[in-house]
């Protein structure tokens, strides 16, 4: 993992923080993709990235009955991280009612990061998340393409 992080040449976040985050995603069998071309043009040379994973939700609710829970938990967790400019929109993710939460985070190395997260409870005891993060403008068309194409197994 360390060699991969160095090879990417990511800036704007400490290597320890990045390693910790990637290890957590690895444990969840997450997908993580980095747009290395964005490094040169973004503030603080921060790489636009996206990750996706599913995990146990601990909830019996799913679909539309879980949207209000997703909305509330996202706001609570993101506020604890210092997120600002929170906005939420209901949308279908892989045909299942869910939420898109957008927000900004202030960092010392990359300045303001813009992010959006798709959140869905596709089945009881199952929660799935897709997060897109960028310095500068957020390529929201990426999430617009991803949301309807998600498939659950």
PDB file of N, CA and C in Angstrom, residues 111-149:
ATOM      1  N   UNK A 111      -6.629  22.841   0.838  1.00  0.00           N
ATOM      2  CA  UNK A 111      -7.678  23.856   0.905  1.00  0.00           C
ATOM      3  C   UNK A 111      -9.035  23.203   1.076  1.00  0.00           C
ATOM      4  N   UNK A 112     -10.027  23.743   0.397  1.00  0.00           N
ATOM      5  CA  UNK A 112     -11.387  23.221   0.508  1.00  0.00           C
ATOM      6  C   UNK A 112     -11.590  22.049  -0.436  1.00  0.00           C
ATOM      7  N   UNK A 113     -12.030  20.946   0.116  1.00  0.00           N
ATOM      8  CA  UNK A 113     -12.388  19.772  -0.687  1.00  0.00           C
ATOM      9  C   UNK A 113     -13.893  19.744  -0.840  1.00  0.00           C
ATOM     10  N   UNK A 114     -14.347  19.380  -2.028  1.00  0.00           N
ATOM     11  CA  UNK A 114     -15.765  19.237  -2.312  1.00  0.00           C
ATOM     12  C   UNK A 114     -16.046  17.747  -2.448  1.00  0.00           C
ATOM     13  N   UNK A 115     -17.139  17.307  -1.836  1.00  0.00           N
ATOM     14  CA  UNK A 115     -17.441  15.879  -1.850  1.00  0.00           C
ATOM     15  C   UNK A 115     -18.936  15.652  -1.951  1.00  0.00           C
ATOM     16  N   UNK A 116     -19.281  14.488  -2.449  1.00  0.00           N
ATOM     17  CA  UNK A 116     -20.666  14.035  -2.477  1.00  0.00           C
ATOM     18  C   UNK A 116     -20.661  12.538  -2.219  1.00  0.00           C
ATOM     19  N   UNK A 117     -21.656  12.105  -1.477  1.00  0.00           N
ATOM     20  CA  UNK A 117     -21.749  10.698  -1.112  1.00  0.00           C
ATOM     21  C   UNK A 117     -23.132  10.175  -1.422  1.00  0.00           C
ATOM     22  N   UNK A 118     -23.186   9.043  -2.113  1.00  0.00           N
ATOM     23  CA  UNK A 118     -24.438   8.338  -2.335  1.00  0.00           C
ATOM     24  C   UNK A 118     -24.579   7.328  -1.207  1.00  0.00           C
ATOM     25  N   UNK A 119     -25.766   7.278  -0.602  1.00  0.00           N
ATOM     26  CA  UNK A 119     -26.013   6.405   0.546  1.00  0.00           C
ATOM     27  C   UNK A 119     -27.312   5.657   0.308  1.00  0.00           C
ATOM     28  N   UNK A 120     -27.288   4.355   0.536  1.00  0.00           N
ATOM     29  CA  UNK A 120     -28.486   3.560   0.278  1.00  0.00           C
ATOM     30  C   UNK A 120     -28.508   2.329   1.191  1.00  0.00           C
ATOM     31  N   UNK A 121     -29.716   1.931   1.562  1.00  0.00           N
ATOM     32  CA  UNK A 121     -29.939   0.687   2.306  1.00  0.00           C
ATOM     33  C   UNK A 121     -30.659  -0.265   1.348  1.00  0.00           C
ATOM     34  N   UNK A 122     -29.912  -1.044   0.553  1.00  0.00           N
ATOM     35  CA  UNK A 122     -30.546  -1.869  -0.479  1.00  0.00           C
ATOM     36  C   UNK A 122     -31.310  -3.072   0.054  1.00  0.00           C
ATOM     37  N   UNK A 123     -30.999  -3.481   1.293  1.00  0.00           N
ATOM     38  CA  UNK A 123     -31.650  -4.645   1.896  1.00  0.00           C
ATOM     39  C   UNK A 123     -31.507  -4.512   3.411  1.00  0.00           C
ATOM     40  N   UNK A 124     -32.357  -5.206   4.168  1.00  0.00           N
ATOM     41  CA  UNK A 124     -32.168  -5.178   5.623  1.00  0.00           C
ATOM     42  C   UNK A 124     -30.737  -5.599   5.983  1.00  0.00           C
ATOM     43  N   UNK A 125     -30.170  -4.919   6.956  1.00  0.00           N
ATOM     44  CA  UNK A 125     -28.817  -5.199   7.451  1.00  0.00           C
ATOM     45  C   UNK A 125     -27.704  -4.850   6.459  1.00  0.00           C
ATOM     46  N   UNK A 126     -28.021  -4.085   5.396  1.00  0.00           N
ATOM     47  CA  UNK A 126     -27.019  -3.758   4.368  1.00  0.00           C
ATOM     48  C   UNK A 126     -27.052  -2.268   4.052  1.00  0.00           C
ATOM     49  N   UNK A 127     -25.881  -1.608   4.075  1.00  0.00           N
ATOM     50  CA  UNK A 127     -25.742  -0.199   3.711  1.00  0.00           C
ATOM     51  C   UNK A 127     -24.623  -0.080   2.687  1.00  0.00           C
ATOM     52  N   UNK A 128     -24.834   0.754   1.672  1.00  0.00           N
ATOM     53  CA  UNK A 128     -23.824   0.955   0.635  1.00  0.00           C
ATOM     54  C   UNK A 128     -23.563   2.441   0.455  1.00  0.00           C
ATOM     55  N   UNK A 129     -22.297   2.765   0.177  1.00  0.00           N
ATOM     56  CA  UNK A 129     -21.858   4.150   0.069  1.00  0.00           C
ATOM     57  C   UNK A 129     -20.921   4.316  -1.118  1.00  0.00           C
ATOM     58  N   UNK A 130     -21.067   5.413  -1.820  1.00  0.00           N
ATOM     59  CA  UNK A 130     -20.145   5.798  -2.888  1.00  0.00           C
ATOM     60  C   UNK A 130     -19.791   7.250  -2.625  1.00  0.00           C
ATOM     61  N   UNK A 131     -18.492   7.539  -2.492  1.00  0.00           N
ATOM     62  CA  UNK A 131     -18.053   8.890  -2.166  1.00  0.00           C
ATOM     63  C   UNK A 131     -17.093   9.400  -3.230  1.00  0.00           C
ATOM     64  N   UNK A 132     -17.363  10.604  -3.716  1.00  0.00           N
ATOM     65  CA  UNK A 132     -16.526  11.287  -4.701  1.00  0.00           C
ATOM     66  C   UNK A 132     -15.970  12.534  -4.038  1.00  0.00           C
ATOM     67  N   UNK A 133     -14.639  12.739  -4.108  1.00  0.00           N
ATOM     68  CA  UNK A 133     -13.999  13.879  -3.462  1.00  0.00           C
ATOM     69  C   UNK A 133     -13.038  14.548  -4.436  1.00  0.00           C
ATOM     70  N   UNK A 134     -13.063  15.895  -4.449  1.00  0.00           N
ATOM     71  CA  UNK A 134     -12.179  16.654  -5.334  1.00  0.00           C
ATOM     72  C   UNK A 134     -11.835  17.991  -4.702  1.00  0.00           C
ATOM     73  N   UNK A 135     -10.688  18.530  -5.071  1.00  0.00           N
ATOM     74  CA  UNK A 135     -10.360  19.913  -4.754  1.00  0.00           C
ATOM     75  C   UNK A 135     -10.856  20.710  -5.964  1.00  0.00           C
ATOM     76  N   UNK A 136     -11.356  21.884  -5.754  1.00  0.00           N
ATOM     77  CA  UNK A 136     -11.949  22.612  -6.874  1.00  0.00           C
ATOM     78  C   UNK A 136     -13.342  22.075  -7.137  1.00  0.00           C
ATOM     79  N   UNK A 137     -13.780  22.165  -8.364  1.00  0.00           N
ATOM     80  CA  UNK A 137     -15.155  21.752  -8.665  1.00  0.00           C
ATOM     81  C   UNK A 137     -15.303  20.233  -8.650  1.00  0.00           C
ATOM     82  N   UNK A 138     -16.442  19.789  -8.184  1.00  0.00           N
ATOM     83  CA  UNK A 138     -16.743  18.364  -8.089  1.00  0.00           C
ATOM     84  C   UNK A 138     -17.359  17.895  -9.407  1.00  0.00           C
ATOM     85  N   UNK A 139     -16.807  16.863 -10.021  1.00  0.00           N
ATOM     86  CA  UNK A 139     -17.380  16.355 -11.275  1.00  0.00           C
ATOM     87  C   UNK A 139     -18.661  15.552 -11.007  1.00  0.00           C
ATOM     88  N   UNK A 140     -19.756  16.276 -10.758  1.00  0.00           N
ATOM     89  CA  UNK A 140     -21.012  15.635 -10.351  1.00  0.00           C
ATOM     90  C   UNK A 140     -21.588  14.711 -11.412  1.00  0.00           C
ATOM     91  N   UNK A 141     -21.186  14.857 -12.659  1.00  0.00           N
ATOM     92  CA  UNK A 141     -21.689  13.954 -13.692  1.00  0.00           C
ATOM     93  C   UNK A 141     -21.247  12.516 -13.416  1.00  0.00           C
ATOM     94  N   UNK A 142     -20.147  12.358 -12.687  1.00  0.00           N
ATOM     95  CA  UNK A 142     -19.674  11.009 -12.342  1.00  0.00           C
ATOM     96  C   UNK A 142     -20.729  10.297 -11.506  1.00  0.00           C
ATOM     97  N   UNK A 143     -21.225  10.953 -10.462  1.00  0.00           N
ATOM     98  CA  UNK A 143     -22.240  10.325  -9.614  1.00  0.00           C
ATOM     99  C   UNK A 143     -23.562  10.159 -10.345  1.00  0.00           C
ATOM    100  N   UNK A 144     -23.880  11.093 -11.230  1.00  0.00           N
ATOM    101  CA  UNK A 144     -25.119  10.970 -12.015  1.00  0.00           C
ATOM    102  C   UNK A 144     -25.084   9.739 -12.909  1.00  0.00           C
ATOM    103  N   UNK A 145     -23.898   9.371 -13.363  1.00  0.00           N
ATOM    104  CA  UNK A 145     -23.749   8.157 -14.182  1.00  0.00           C
ATOM    105  C   UNK A 145     -23.731   6.899 -13.316  1.00  0.00           C
ATOM    106  N   UNK A 146     -23.119   6.996 -12.155  1.00  0.00           N
ATOM    107  CA  UNK A 146     -22.976   5.834 -11.281  1.00  0.00           C
ATOM    108  C   UNK A 146     -24.308   5.423 -10.663  1.00  0.00           C
ATOM    109  N   UNK A 147     -25.067   6.389 -10.149  1.00  0.00           N
ATOM    110  CA  UNK A 147     -26.288   6.090  -9.364  1.00  0.00           C
ATOM    111  C   UNK A 147     -27.227   5.105 -10.053  1.00  0.00           C
ATOM    112  N   UNK A 148     -27.611   5.333 -11.317  1.00  0.00           N
ATOM    113  CA  UNK A 148     -28.568   4.394 -11.909  1.00  0.00           C
ATOM    114  C   UNK A 148     -27.954   3.044 -12.295  1.00  0.00           C
ATOM    115  N   UNK A 149     -26.626   2.963 -12.365  1.00  0.00           N
ATOM    116  CA  UNK A 149     -25.993   1.731 -12.840  1.00  0.00           C
ATOM    117  C   UNK A 149     -25.552   0.783 -11.720  1.00  0.00           C
TER     118      UNK A 149
END
